Amino acid sequence: MAVPPLLVASVRAAWRCQWQQLMKGLGPADAAGHYRRPESGFAATPELPASAATRGVHGLIVGRSCPWAHRAWLVWSLRQLAGSLELVVVEPDPKAGRWRFDTPYEGASALVELYRRSGGDPKARATVPALYDRPGRRILVNESARVIELLNRWPAPEGAPDLLPEGQLEAISHWRQRFQSTVNDGVYRCGFARNQAAYDHAEDELFASLEAAEAALQQQGPWLCGERLSLADVVLFPTLIRLELVYAPLFGCSRRPLWSFPALMAWRARLHALPGVAATCFPDSWRRDYFGALFPLHPSGIVPAGADLATLVAGPAPVRPQP
């Protein structure tokens, strides 16, 4: 039996109203409908702790599906910090809308308990990454941009890379600032846009930045700022490694497939092949947590199949014949 048009219109209007309400909880937006990421609760950059080199004193709390935590996990792995900084992985609890510990950590069963203990806003969400000081029983910092800067100064074994090398600071700062707003936040600004104009603006900026990164890699490479891997590469990787599996299908970031950016494809494969990087990537968790938890964007909760990550990072895309 055909559904009456009036019923369709009524359901559509009701769903639109409910969707707007749900989106307010999912991510704040300005008056024009542009998504705005909430500020972190512990955003100030702390001094490097005197006990940073001591095993068991500090914990880096991360989640597998969070791209902001992924960048901190990458620096932890690339700089070989396992000897001095414990990695603590939390799991999502979609029903409660929080991160939880598989086994209690510092007497807490959920990350929010550590936030409250540290003086965090009781109305704010507890987010990852978070750097925790065990003797002080407090979170030192949870703004990912500040966390990775601090981890770059954390005592590391001889030969560990410096990801903020002198001579590249200006270029690194340029890329980090651009990627933060147009790529890292940009994919969310596409997915969480409240209207067509807000989406169009975010999507234009996203692909303009990817085109700029493609041009830079073609001109110099092998890394974004030249010969040395840096934090500019670190902050771009978590977004691009999720692009085909999550952001293109769920957030509408699909104007151009990544294979049409051959230098970026090769760059991503090169970074993924570095020791320890593949161990920070969890494509099953990404798909499950994004498609399964973001109800306003994907009400069915069905987790679609995705391409094998090994295939996506196998290397540069083949040269495609011109029509």
PDB file of N, CA and C in Angstrom, residues 71 144-149 164 171-181 184 230-233 235:
ATOM      1  N   ARG A  71      46.326  10.654  17.331  1.00  0.00           N
ATOM      2  CA  ARG A  71      47.547  11.440  17.112  1.00  0.00           C
ATOM      3  C   ARG A  71      48.494  11.325  18.311  1.00  0.00           C
ATOM      4  N   SER A 144      44.486  17.604  22.633  1.00  0.00           N
ATOM      5  CA  SER A 144      45.394  16.750  21.866  1.00  0.00           C
ATOM      6  C   SER A 144      46.569  17.517  21.275  1.00  0.00           C
ATOM      7  N   ALA A 145      46.342  18.757  20.841  1.00  0.00           N
ATOM      8  CA  ALA A 145      47.439  19.543  20.268  1.00  0.00           C
ATOM      9  C   ALA A 145      48.534  19.783  21.288  1.00  0.00           C
ATOM     10  N   ARG A 146      48.125  20.002  22.547  1.00  0.00           N
ATOM     11  CA  ARG A 146      49.107  20.222  23.613  1.00  0.00           C
ATOM     12  C   ARG A 146      49.716  18.900  24.061  1.00  0.00           C
ATOM     13  N   VAL A 147      48.930  17.837  24.054  1.00  0.00           N
ATOM     14  CA  VAL A 147      49.453  16.538  24.462  1.00  0.00           C
ATOM     15  C   VAL A 147      50.596  16.116  23.561  1.00  0.00           C
ATOM     16  N   ILE A 148      50.422  16.242  22.246  1.00  0.00           N
ATOM     17  CA  ILE A 148      51.476  15.763  21.350  1.00  0.00           C
ATOM     18  C   ILE A 148      52.727  16.634  21.441  1.00  0.00           C
ATOM     19  N   GLU A 149      52.564  17.910  21.731  1.00  0.00           N
ATOM     20  CA  GLU A 149      53.737  18.764  21.945  1.00  0.00           C
ATOM     21  C   GLU A 149      54.500  18.321  23.185  1.00  0.00           C
ATOM     22  N   LEU A 164      59.330  18.015  16.129  1.00  0.00           N
ATOM     23  CA  LEU A 164      59.288  19.472  15.961  1.00  0.00           C
ATOM     24  C   LEU A 164      60.713  19.964  15.715  1.00  0.00           C
ATOM     25  N   ALA A 171      56.830  25.967   9.054  1.00  0.00           N
ATOM     26  CA  ALA A 171      56.039  25.143   8.140  1.00  0.00           C
ATOM     27  C   ALA A 171      55.135  24.183   8.906  1.00  0.00           C
ATOM     28  N   ILE A 172      55.649  23.609   9.986  1.00  0.00           N
ATOM     29  CA  ILE A 172      54.847  22.695  10.794  1.00  0.00           C
ATOM     30  C   ILE A 172      53.646  23.428  11.375  1.00  0.00           C
ATOM     31  N   SER A 173      53.882  24.624  11.913  1.00  0.00           N
ATOM     32  CA  SER A 173      52.797  25.413  12.489  1.00  0.00           C
ATOM     33  C   SER A 173      51.739  25.748  11.441  1.00  0.00           C
ATOM     34  N   HIS A 174      52.193  26.086  10.242  1.00  0.00           N
ATOM     35  CA  HIS A 174      51.243  26.407   9.165  1.00  0.00           C
ATOM     36  C   HIS A 174      50.321  25.235   8.883  1.00  0.00           C
ATOM     37  N   TRP A 175      50.888  24.044   8.704  1.00  0.00           N
ATOM     38  CA  TRP A 175      50.075  22.884   8.359  1.00  0.00           C
ATOM     39  C   TRP A 175      49.175  22.470   9.517  1.00  0.00           C
ATOM     40  N   ARG A 176      49.717  22.516  10.716  1.00  0.00           N
ATOM     41  CA  ARG A 176      48.902  22.120  11.868  1.00  0.00           C
ATOM     42  C   ARG A 176      47.672  23.015  12.005  1.00  0.00           C
ATOM     43  N   GLN A 177      47.864  24.308  11.865  1.00  0.00           N
ATOM     44  CA  GLN A 177      46.734  25.229  11.986  1.00  0.00           C
ATOM     45  C   GLN A 177      45.727  25.011  10.865  1.00  0.00           C
ATOM     46  N   ARG A 178      46.235  24.797   9.654  1.00  0.00           N
ATOM     47  CA  ARG A 178      45.322  24.610   8.531  1.00  0.00           C
ATOM     48  C   ARG A 178      44.547  23.301   8.664  1.00  0.00           C
ATOM     49  N   PHE A 179      45.249  22.226   8.994  1.00  0.00           N
ATOM     50  CA  PHE A 179      44.582  20.933   9.104  1.00  0.00           C
ATOM     51  C   PHE A 179      43.574  20.908  10.253  1.00  0.00           C
ATOM     52  N   GLN A 180      43.918  21.573  11.356  1.00  0.00           N
ATOM     53  CA  GLN A 180      43.031  21.531  12.527  1.00  0.00           C
ATOM     54  C   GLN A 180      41.629  22.008  12.171  1.00  0.00           C
ATOM     55  N   SER A 181      41.530  23.126  11.477  1.00  0.00           N
ATOM     56  CA  SER A 181      40.219  23.703  11.195  1.00  0.00           C
ATOM     57  C   SER A 181      39.553  23.122   9.959  1.00  0.00           C
ATOM     58  N   ASN A 184      40.947  18.111  10.134  1.00  0.00           N
ATOM     59  CA  ASN A 184      40.624  17.346  11.350  1.00  0.00           C
ATOM     60  C   ASN A 184      39.235  17.698  11.862  1.00  0.00           C
ATOM     61  N   SER A 230      57.242  14.955  10.859  1.00  0.00           N
ATOM     62  CA  SER A 230      56.969  15.980  11.870  1.00  0.00           C
ATOM     63  C   SER A 230      55.535  15.855  12.391  1.00  0.00           C
ATOM     64  N   LEU A 231      55.195  16.733  13.339  1.00  0.00           N
ATOM     65  CA  LEU A 231      53.829  16.750  13.866  1.00  0.00           C
ATOM     66  C   LEU A 231      52.813  17.136  12.793  1.00  0.00           C
ATOM     67  N   ALA A 232      53.243  17.801  11.730  1.00  0.00           N
ATOM     68  CA  ALA A 232      52.327  18.097  10.630  1.00  0.00           C
ATOM     69  C   ALA A 232      51.811  16.804  10.013  1.00  0.00           C
ATOM     70  N   ASP A 233      52.685  15.825   9.850  1.00  0.00           N
ATOM     71  CA  ASP A 233      52.286  14.531   9.312  1.00  0.00           C
ATOM     72  C   ASP A 233      51.409  13.783  10.316  1.00  0.00           C
ATOM     73  N   VAL A 235      49.344  14.910  12.614  1.00  0.00           N
ATOM     74  CA  VAL A 235      47.968  15.376  12.787  1.00  0.00           C
ATOM     75  C   VAL A 235      47.091  15.094  11.570  1.00  0.00           C
TER      76      VAL A 235
END
